[in-house]
Amino acid sequence: MTVITFAGPSGKRQEFVTEETTTAMTVARLNGVSGIEAECGGSLSCATCHVYVAESDVHKLPPASEDELEMLELVAAERRPTSRLCCQIVLGDNVDSLVLELPETQF
């Protein structure tokens, strides 16, 4: 089980619980999280599911792949050391909780 929190730029927080192995992008899309565009549907080809992983949670995730790092070069908002594409963040037994901050824009 994973508790995932999406924190919007305005401070609005949305919390969801998932009991299956899935991606953070899938949770966001299924629950209508505003600010996650995910135009490519999770195929790692658009960079419109950009998020910032909370500093306290970075250690819970494996490092970004080379392909993800390349796509992060294309994000519209400020790229930070904690920037990730949520289509590449896999939730499951390995992650009990996660806070993802949404950037101001995806375009």
Short mmCIF file of N, CA and C in Angstrom, two decimals:
data_model
loop_
_atom_site.label_atom_id
_atom_site.label_comp_id
_atom_site.label_asym_id
_atom_site.label_seq_id
_atom_site.Cartn_x
_atom_site.Cartn_y
_atom_site.Cartn_z
N MET A 1 0.85 -1.18 0.00
CA MET A 1 0.00 0.00 0.00
C MET A 1 0.89 1.24 0.00
N THR A 2 0.53 2.20 -0.83
CA THR A 2 1.25 3.47 -0.90
C THR A 2 0.28 4.62 -0.70
N VAL A 3 0.66 5.55 0.15
CA VAL A 3 -0.07 6.80 0.31
C VAL A 3 0.70 7.84 -0.49
N ILE A 4 0.05 8.41 -1.51
CA ILE A 4 0.71 9.40 -2.35
C ILE A 4 -0.01 10.73 -2.23
N THR A 5 0.76 11.78 -2.04
CA THR A 5 0.22 13.12 -1.89
C THR A 5 0.73 13.99 -3.03
N PHE A 6 -0.18 14.64 -3.72
CA PHE A 6 0.17 15.61 -4.75
C PHE A 6 -0.07 17.00 -4.16
N ALA A 7 0.97 17.82 -4.15
CA ALA A 7 0.88 19.17 -3.60
C ALA A 7 0.95 20.17 -4.75
N GLY A 8 -0.14 20.89 -4.97
CA GLY A 8 -0.20 21.86 -6.05
C GLY A 8 0.56 23.13 -5.74
N PRO A 9 0.86 23.93 -6.76
CA PRO A 9 1.59 25.18 -6.55
C PRO A 9 0.84 26.17 -5.65
N SER A 10 -0.49 26.04 -5.58
CA SER A 10 -1.29 26.94 -4.74
C SER A 10 -1.33 26.47 -3.29
N GLY A 11 -0.76 25.28 -3.03
CA GLY A 11 -0.78 24.74 -1.68
C GLY A 11 -1.83 23.66 -1.47
N LYS A 12 -2.72 23.49 -2.45
CA LYS A 12 -3.74 22.44 -2.34
C LYS A 12 -3.07 21.07 -2.36
N ARG A 13 -3.46 20.22 -1.42
CA ARG A 13 -2.90 18.88 -1.33
C ARG A 13 -4.00 17.85 -1.55
N GLN A 14 -3.68 16.84 -2.35
CA GLN A 14 -4.60 15.74 -2.60
C GLN A 14 -3.89 14.44 -2.24
N GLU A 15 -4.52 13.63 -1.41
CA GLU A 15 -3.90 12.39 -0.94
C GLU A 15 -4.71 11.19 -1.42
N PHE A 16 -4.01 10.18 -1.90
CA PHE A 16 -4.64 8.97 -2.41
C PHE A 16 -3.90 7.75 -1.87
N VAL A 17 -4.62 6.65 -1.78
CA VAL A 17 -4.03 5.38 -1.35
C VAL A 17 -4.18 4.40 -2.50
N THR A 18 -3.08 3.74 -2.83
CA THR A 18 -3.14 2.70 -3.85
C THR A 18 -2.57 1.41 -3.27
N GLU A 19 -3.24 0.33 -3.55
CA GLU A 19 -2.79 -0.96 -3.03
C GLU A 19 -2.21 -1.84 -4.13
N GLU A 20 -2.08 -1.30 -5.32
CA GLU A 20 -1.53 -2.08 -6.42
C GLU A 20 -0.26 -1.43 -6.93
N THR A 21 0.53 -2.19 -7.65
CA THR A 21 1.73 -1.64 -8.27
C THR A 21 1.29 -0.85 -9.49
N THR A 22 1.61 0.42 -9.50
CA THR A 22 1.20 1.32 -10.57
C THR A 22 2.16 2.50 -10.59
N THR A 23 1.96 3.43 -11.50
CA THR A 23 2.80 4.62 -11.52
C THR A 23 2.08 5.79 -10.86
N ALA A 24 2.86 6.75 -10.42
CA ALA A 24 2.29 7.96 -9.84
C ALA A 24 1.43 8.68 -10.88
N MET A 25 1.83 8.63 -12.14
CA MET A 25 1.04 9.26 -13.20
C MET A 25 -0.33 8.63 -13.32
N THR A 26 -0.40 7.31 -13.24
CA THR A 26 -1.68 6.62 -13.33
C THR A 26 -2.60 7.03 -12.19
N VAL A 27 -2.07 7.11 -10.98
CA VAL A 27 -2.87 7.55 -9.83
C VAL A 27 -3.38 8.96 -10.07
N ALA A 28 -2.52 9.84 -10.56
CA ALA A 28 -2.92 11.23 -10.82
C ALA A 28 -4.03 11.31 -11.86
N ARG A 29 -3.87 10.58 -12.95
CA ARG A 29 -4.87 10.63 -14.03
C ARG A 29 -6.20 10.02 -13.61
N LEU A 30 -6.16 8.89 -12.92
CA LEU A 30 -7.40 8.25 -12.49
C LEU A 30 -8.19 9.10 -11.50
N ASN A 31 -7.49 9.97 -10.78
CA ASN A 31 -8.13 10.79 -9.76
C ASN A 31 -8.26 12.26 -10.16
N GLY A 32 -7.97 12.57 -11.42
CA GLY A 32 -8.17 13.92 -11.93
C GLY A 32 -7.30 14.98 -11.29
N VAL A 33 -6.07 14.64 -10.97
CA VAL A 33 -5.16 15.63 -10.37
C VAL A 33 -4.83 16.69 -11.41
N SER A 34 -5.20 17.91 -11.11
CA SER A 34 -4.92 19.03 -12.00
C SER A 34 -3.43 19.33 -12.00
N GLY A 35 -2.87 19.52 -13.19
CA GLY A 35 -1.45 19.85 -13.28
C GLY A 35 -0.60 18.70 -13.79
N ILE A 36 -1.19 17.52 -13.92
CA ILE A 36 -0.50 16.38 -14.54
C ILE A 36 -1.17 16.17 -15.89
N GLU A 37 -0.51 16.64 -16.95
CA GLU A 37 -1.09 16.55 -18.29
C GLU A 37 -0.91 15.15 -18.88
N ALA A 38 0.29 14.62 -18.79
CA ALA A 38 0.60 13.26 -19.26
C ALA A 38 0.10 13.03 -20.68
N GLU A 39 0.47 13.92 -21.58
CA GLU A 39 -0.02 13.86 -22.96
C GLU A 39 0.33 12.56 -23.68
N CYS A 40 1.46 11.96 -23.35
CA CYS A 40 1.88 10.74 -24.06
C CYS A 40 1.33 9.48 -23.40
N GLY A 41 0.62 9.63 -22.30
CA GLY A 41 0.02 8.48 -21.63
C GLY A 41 1.00 7.60 -20.88
N GLY A 42 2.18 8.11 -20.65
CA GLY A 42 3.16 7.35 -19.87
C GLY A 42 4.22 6.66 -20.69
N SER A 43 4.37 7.06 -21.95
CA SER A 43 5.36 6.40 -22.81
C SER A 43 6.72 7.10 -22.81
N LEU A 44 6.93 8.00 -21.87
CA LEU A 44 8.21 8.70 -21.70
C LEU A 44 8.60 9.47 -22.97
N SER A 45 7.63 10.23 -23.49
CA SER A 45 7.93 10.98 -24.71
C SER A 45 7.39 12.40 -24.72
N CYS A 46 6.93 12.93 -23.56
CA CYS A 46 6.38 14.29 -23.61
C CYS A 46 6.84 15.21 -22.48
N ALA A 47 7.22 14.70 -21.35
CA ALA A 47 7.67 15.50 -20.19
C ALA A 47 6.57 16.38 -19.60
N THR A 48 5.29 16.00 -19.79
CA THR A 48 4.20 16.80 -19.21
C THR A 48 3.61 16.17 -17.95
N CYS A 49 4.39 15.31 -17.31
CA CYS A 49 4.00 14.77 -16.00
C CYS A 49 5.11 15.05 -15.00
N HIS A 50 5.77 16.17 -15.20
CA HIS A 50 6.88 16.61 -14.37
C HIS A 50 6.42 16.90 -12.95
N VAL A 51 7.16 16.41 -11.98
CA VAL A 51 6.90 16.67 -10.56
C VAL A 51 8.22 16.87 -9.84
N TYR A 52 8.12 17.41 -8.63
CA TYR A 52 9.27 17.50 -7.73
C TYR A 52 9.03 16.53 -6.58
N VAL A 53 9.94 15.61 -6.38
CA VAL A 53 9.83 14.67 -5.27
C VAL A 53 10.26 15.40 -4.01
N ALA A 54 9.48 15.28 -2.94
CA ALA A 54 9.85 15.91 -1.67
C ALA A 54 11.24 15.44 -1.26
N GLU A 55 12.04 16.37 -0.76
CA GLU A 55 13.41 16.05 -0.32
C GLU A 55 13.44 14.84 0.59
N SER A 56 12.46 14.75 1.48
CA SER A 56 12.42 13.65 2.45
C SER A 56 12.09 12.30 1.82
N ASP A 57 11.66 12.31 0.56
CA ASP A 57 11.25 11.07 -0.10
C ASP A 57 12.18 10.62 -1.23
N VAL A 58 13.13 11.44 -1.60
CA VAL A 58 14.00 11.13 -2.74
C VAL A 58 14.66 9.76 -2.57
N HIS A 59 15.09 9.45 -1.37
CA HIS A 59 15.79 8.18 -1.12
C HIS A 59 14.91 6.95 -1.32
N LYS A 60 13.62 7.12 -1.40
CA LYS A 60 12.69 5.99 -1.56
C LYS A 60 12.62 5.49 -3.00
N LEU A 61 13.14 6.29 -3.92
CA LEU A 61 13.02 5.96 -5.35
C LEU A 61 14.37 5.63 -5.96
N PRO A 62 14.37 4.74 -6.95
CA PRO A 62 15.62 4.50 -7.68
C PRO A 62 15.97 5.74 -8.50
N PRO A 63 17.21 5.89 -8.88
CA PRO A 63 17.59 7.05 -9.70
C PRO A 63 16.86 7.04 -11.04
N ALA A 64 16.74 8.21 -11.62
CA ALA A 64 16.12 8.32 -12.95
C ALA A 64 17.00 7.63 -13.98
N SER A 65 16.35 7.02 -14.97
CA SER A 65 17.08 6.38 -16.07
C SER A 65 17.66 7.45 -16.99
N GLU A 66 18.56 7.04 -17.86
CA GLU A 66 19.13 7.97 -18.84
C GLU A 66 18.03 8.56 -19.72
N ASP A 67 17.07 7.74 -20.13
CA ASP A 67 15.96 8.23 -20.96
C ASP A 67 15.13 9.28 -20.22
N GLU A 68 14.87 9.04 -18.95
CA GLU A 68 14.11 10.02 -18.16
C GLU A 68 14.90 11.30 -18.02
N LEU A 69 16.19 11.20 -17.76
CA LEU A 69 17.03 12.39 -17.63
C LEU A 69 17.02 13.21 -18.91
N GLU A 70 17.03 12.54 -20.05
CA GLU A 70 16.96 13.25 -21.33
C GLU A 70 15.63 13.99 -21.47
N MET A 71 14.53 13.34 -21.11
CA MET A 71 13.22 13.99 -21.20
C MET A 71 13.10 15.15 -20.21
N LEU A 72 13.74 15.04 -19.08
CA LEU A 72 13.70 16.13 -18.09
C LEU A 72 14.36 17.40 -18.62
N GLU A 73 15.19 17.28 -19.65
CA GLU A 73 15.78 18.46 -20.29
C GLU A 73 14.71 19.31 -20.96
N LEU A 74 13.54 18.71 -21.23
CA LEU A 74 12.48 19.39 -21.99
C LEU A 74 11.37 19.97 -21.13
N VAL A 75 11.45 19.85 -19.81
CA VAL A 75 10.35 20.32 -18.98
C VAL A 75 10.20 21.83 -19.10
N ALA A 76 8.95 22.29 -18.99
CA ALA A 76 8.65 23.71 -19.14
C ALA A 76 8.97 24.51 -17.88
N ALA A 77 8.76 23.91 -16.72
CA ALA A 77 9.02 24.59 -15.45
C ALA A 77 10.48 24.40 -15.06
N GLU A 78 10.87 25.08 -14.02
CA GLU A 78 12.23 24.96 -13.50
C GLU A 78 12.57 23.49 -13.22
N ARG A 79 13.72 23.08 -13.69
CA ARG A 79 14.19 21.73 -13.38
C ARG A 79 15.02 21.81 -12.11
N ARG A 80 14.71 20.94 -11.18
CA ARG A 80 15.40 20.90 -9.89
C ARG A 80 16.09 19.54 -9.72
N PRO A 81 16.98 19.42 -8.75
CA PRO A 81 17.60 18.12 -8.49
C PRO A 81 16.58 17.03 -8.16
N THR A 82 15.41 17.42 -7.66
CA THR A 82 14.39 16.44 -7.29
C THR A 82 13.34 16.25 -8.39
N SER A 83 13.57 16.82 -9.57
CA SER A 83 12.62 16.68 -10.68
C SER A 83 12.57 15.24 -11.17
N ARG A 84 11.35 14.77 -11.41
CA ARG A 84 11.12 13.44 -11.99
C ARG A 84 9.90 13.51 -12.88
N LEU A 85 9.74 12.53 -13.73
CA LEU A 85 8.52 12.37 -14.51
C LEU A 85 7.70 11.32 -13.79
N CYS A 86 6.48 11.65 -13.43
CA CYS A 86 5.73 10.71 -12.58
C CYS A 86 5.29 9.46 -13.32
N CYS A 87 5.42 9.43 -14.65
CA CYS A 87 5.16 8.18 -15.38
C CYS A 87 6.25 7.15 -15.11
N GLN A 88 7.37 7.60 -14.57
CA GLN A 88 8.50 6.72 -14.29
C GLN A 88 8.63 6.38 -12.81
N ILE A 89 7.73 6.90 -12.00
CA ILE A 89 7.75 6.61 -10.56
C ILE A 89 6.80 5.46 -10.30
N VAL A 90 7.36 4.30 -10.02
CA VAL A 90 6.56 3.09 -9.78
C VAL A 90 6.27 2.98 -8.29
N LEU A 91 4.99 2.85 -7.98
CA LEU A 91 4.54 2.71 -6.59
C LEU A 91 4.22 1.25 -6.34
N GLY A 92 4.55 0.79 -5.18
CA GLY A 92 4.26 -0.59 -4.80
C GLY A 92 4.77 -0.83 -3.40
N ASP A 93 5.11 -2.06 -3.11
CA ASP A 93 5.57 -2.42 -1.77
C ASP A 93 6.85 -1.69 -1.37
N ASN A 94 7.60 -1.22 -2.36
CA ASN A 94 8.87 -0.54 -2.08
C ASN A 94 8.69 0.90 -1.59
N VAL A 95 7.51 1.48 -1.77
CA VAL A 95 7.26 2.88 -1.38
C VAL A 95 6.00 2.94 -0.52
N ASP A 96 6.16 3.27 0.76
CA ASP A 96 4.99 3.33 1.65
C ASP A 96 4.25 4.66 1.55
N SER A 97 4.99 5.73 1.32
CA SER A 97 4.38 7.05 1.17
C SER A 97 5.28 7.91 0.30
N LEU A 98 4.68 8.90 -0.34
CA LEU A 98 5.42 9.75 -1.26
C LEU A 98 4.69 11.08 -1.41
N VAL A 99 5.45 12.16 -1.36
CA VAL A 99 4.89 13.49 -1.60
C VAL A 99 5.51 14.03 -2.88
N LEU A 100 4.64 14.42 -3.81
CA LEU A 100 5.07 14.98 -5.09
C LEU A 100 4.51 16.38 -5.22
N GLU A 101 5.40 17.34 -5.47
CA GLU A 101 4.98 18.72 -5.66
C GLU A 101 4.82 18.98 -7.16
N LEU A 102 3.75 19.67 -7.51
CA LEU A 102 3.48 19.97 -8.92
C LEU A 102 4.09 21.31 -9.29
N PRO A 103 4.69 21.41 -10.47
CA PRO A 103 5.24 22.69 -10.92
C PRO A 103 4.12 23.64 -11.35
N GLU A 104 4.47 24.88 -11.56
CA GLU A 104 3.51 25.89 -11.99
C GLU A 104 2.88 25.56 -13.34
N THR A 105 3.65 24.95 -14.23
CA THR A 105 3.17 24.66 -15.58
C THR A 105 3.81 23.39 -16.12
N GLN A 106 3.14 22.78 -17.09
CA GLN A 106 3.70 21.63 -17.81
C GLN A 106 4.01 22.01 -19.27
N PHE A 107 3.61 23.23 -19.66
CA PHE A 107 3.83 23.66 -21.05
C PHE A 107 4.66 24.92 -21.10
#
